[in-house]
Amino acid sequence: MLIMIGNTSMFAQEQLNDTESYKDKVIHINIGYSQAEIEPSSESLYLETANNIKSMAGLTMNVGGTYFFNKKTEFRPIKAGLAIDFINGTYNMYEEDKFYTHQNNYDITIDELKVGLGIGPAIVFSPAKKLNIQASAKYLPAVSLLNFDTHGDLSEFIGFSNGFSLGVSLSYNWLGFGVEYFIDAVKYKHLDEDTQYIDDNPERTPVSEVFGVRDGKLKTNGIRAFITFRFSQKNKK
């Protein structure tokens, strides 16, 4: 009888030690693909088009960790914590050949880069040994850089992005896959103090007036799909 109880206790402890969600923290590195959309409007840097502008290509990468609240050694299939991205970066490229402004029709390419942080609550469910499902909601503050390229004429903007995301990932041991939906809004400021002109022709409308104004607003939303690398760590006592 004592042997059976001892074996049961050893098995439970083994399950506990091998299950990621009972470590004090999990470090993650996510690398993947980003698909985003710009929502143009009369207030969105003067971009006017009937449809949302979808990105042609995009990349995403973030490095961070999940720090758990309940660190007791008793067996629990669900654990809650705080997910933090120390670096959260996304690049998207847009191209539109039927792009209308309030004055003319131009072919443009848009490059968008956001680099910032991420923080929010997370829940990890471990239905089996080394198998983990994590769901999280994050606030994503970031610095955003925007570049408009029209036949070689450039116009650059910088702004602060307020974003939010909802994501879920499935991992076994140290490797997994995840998806994340995000939305954000950015208030941009034109970087170049000098006036830029379309086709370098001073008699034409300045680029800054066609493609944006200082403190212009822009909204985006999209999905990120990524491969996640996860490494469990237990704090020393």
Short mmCIF file of N, CA and C in Angstrom, two decimals, residues 106-111 147-157 190 192 195-202 204-208 210-211:
data_model
loop_
_atom_site.label_atom_id
_atom_site.label_comp_id
_atom_site.label_asym_id
_atom_site.label_seq_id
_atom_site.Cartn_x
_atom_site.Cartn_y
_atom_site.Cartn_z
N TYR A 106 -2.87 58.25 -57.97
CA TYR A 106 -1.46 57.94 -58.00
C TYR A 106 -1.23 56.46 -57.70
N ASP A 107 -0.14 55.92 -58.25
CA ASP A 107 0.34 54.60 -57.87
C ASP A 107 1.35 54.79 -56.74
N ILE A 108 1.13 54.11 -55.62
CA ILE A 108 2.03 54.32 -54.49
C ILE A 108 2.38 52.99 -53.83
N THR A 109 3.52 52.99 -53.16
CA THR A 109 3.94 51.89 -52.30
C THR A 109 4.10 52.43 -50.89
N ILE A 110 3.58 51.70 -49.92
CA ILE A 110 3.65 52.13 -48.53
C ILE A 110 4.44 51.10 -47.73
N ASP A 111 5.47 51.56 -47.01
CA ASP A 111 6.21 50.71 -46.08
C ASP A 111 5.87 51.14 -44.67
N ASN A 147 6.37 55.18 -44.71
CA ASN A 147 7.02 55.76 -45.88
C ASN A 147 6.13 55.60 -47.11
N PHE A 148 5.83 56.71 -47.79
CA PHE A 148 5.09 56.70 -49.05
C PHE A 148 6.07 56.88 -50.20
N ASP A 149 6.03 55.97 -51.16
CA ASP A 149 6.91 56.04 -52.32
C ASP A 149 6.04 56.15 -53.58
N THR A 150 6.15 57.27 -54.26
CA THR A 150 5.39 57.50 -55.48
C THR A 150 6.34 57.81 -56.61
N HIS A 151 6.66 56.79 -57.41
CA HIS A 151 7.58 56.96 -58.54
C HIS A 151 8.89 57.59 -58.10
N GLY A 152 9.40 57.17 -56.93
CA GLY A 152 10.68 57.69 -56.45
C GLY A 152 10.57 58.90 -55.55
N ASP A 153 9.39 59.51 -55.45
CA ASP A 153 9.18 60.63 -54.54
C ASP A 153 8.76 60.07 -53.19
N LEU A 154 9.50 60.44 -52.13
CA LEU A 154 9.28 59.86 -50.81
C LEU A 154 8.66 60.87 -49.86
N SER A 155 7.87 60.36 -48.95
CA SER A 155 7.31 61.16 -47.87
C SER A 155 7.28 60.30 -46.63
N GLU A 156 7.99 60.73 -45.56
CA GLU A 156 8.12 59.91 -44.36
C GLU A 156 7.33 60.52 -43.20
N PHE A 157 6.79 59.60 -42.38
CA PHE A 157 6.02 60.00 -41.21
C PHE A 157 6.46 59.16 -40.02
N HIS A 190 4.61 64.45 -40.03
CA HIS A 190 5.49 64.44 -41.20
C HIS A 190 6.91 64.76 -40.77
N ASP A 192 9.87 65.33 -42.74
CA ASP A 192 10.69 66.25 -43.53
C ASP A 192 10.13 67.66 -43.45
N THR A 195 9.81 71.04 -48.21
CA THR A 195 8.70 70.68 -49.08
C THR A 195 9.17 69.71 -50.16
N GLN A 196 8.42 68.63 -50.36
CA GLN A 196 8.71 67.67 -51.41
C GLN A 196 7.62 67.75 -52.47
N TYR A 197 8.00 67.56 -53.74
CA TYR A 197 7.04 67.69 -54.82
C TYR A 197 7.00 66.42 -55.65
N ILE A 198 5.82 66.16 -56.19
CA ILE A 198 5.66 65.05 -57.12
C ILE A 198 6.51 65.30 -58.36
N ASP A 199 7.34 64.30 -58.73
CA ASP A 199 8.19 64.40 -59.92
C ASP A 199 9.12 65.61 -59.87
N ASP A 200 9.45 66.08 -58.64
CA ASP A 200 10.37 67.20 -58.46
C ASP A 200 9.92 68.46 -59.21
N ASN A 201 8.64 68.62 -59.37
CA ASN A 201 8.10 69.77 -60.09
C ASN A 201 7.45 70.73 -59.08
N PRO A 202 8.10 71.87 -58.78
CA PRO A 202 7.56 72.79 -57.77
C PRO A 202 6.18 73.34 -58.10
N ARG A 204 3.71 71.60 -59.03
CA ARG A 204 2.67 70.61 -58.71
C ARG A 204 2.43 70.58 -57.21
N THR A 205 1.45 69.82 -56.82
CA THR A 205 1.05 69.75 -55.41
C THR A 205 2.12 69.04 -54.58
N PRO A 206 2.53 69.59 -53.45
CA PRO A 206 3.53 68.93 -52.60
C PRO A 206 3.06 67.54 -52.16
N VAL A 207 4.02 66.63 -52.03
CA VAL A 207 3.71 65.28 -51.58
C VAL A 207 3.02 65.30 -50.22
N SER A 208 3.51 66.14 -49.32
CA SER A 208 2.96 66.17 -47.97
C SER A 208 1.49 66.57 -47.95
N VAL A 210 -0.59 65.92 -50.57
CA VAL A 210 -1.34 64.88 -51.26
C VAL A 210 -1.50 63.65 -50.39
N PHE A 211 -0.38 63.21 -49.79
CA PHE A 211 -0.38 61.93 -49.08
C PHE A 211 -0.44 62.06 -47.57
#
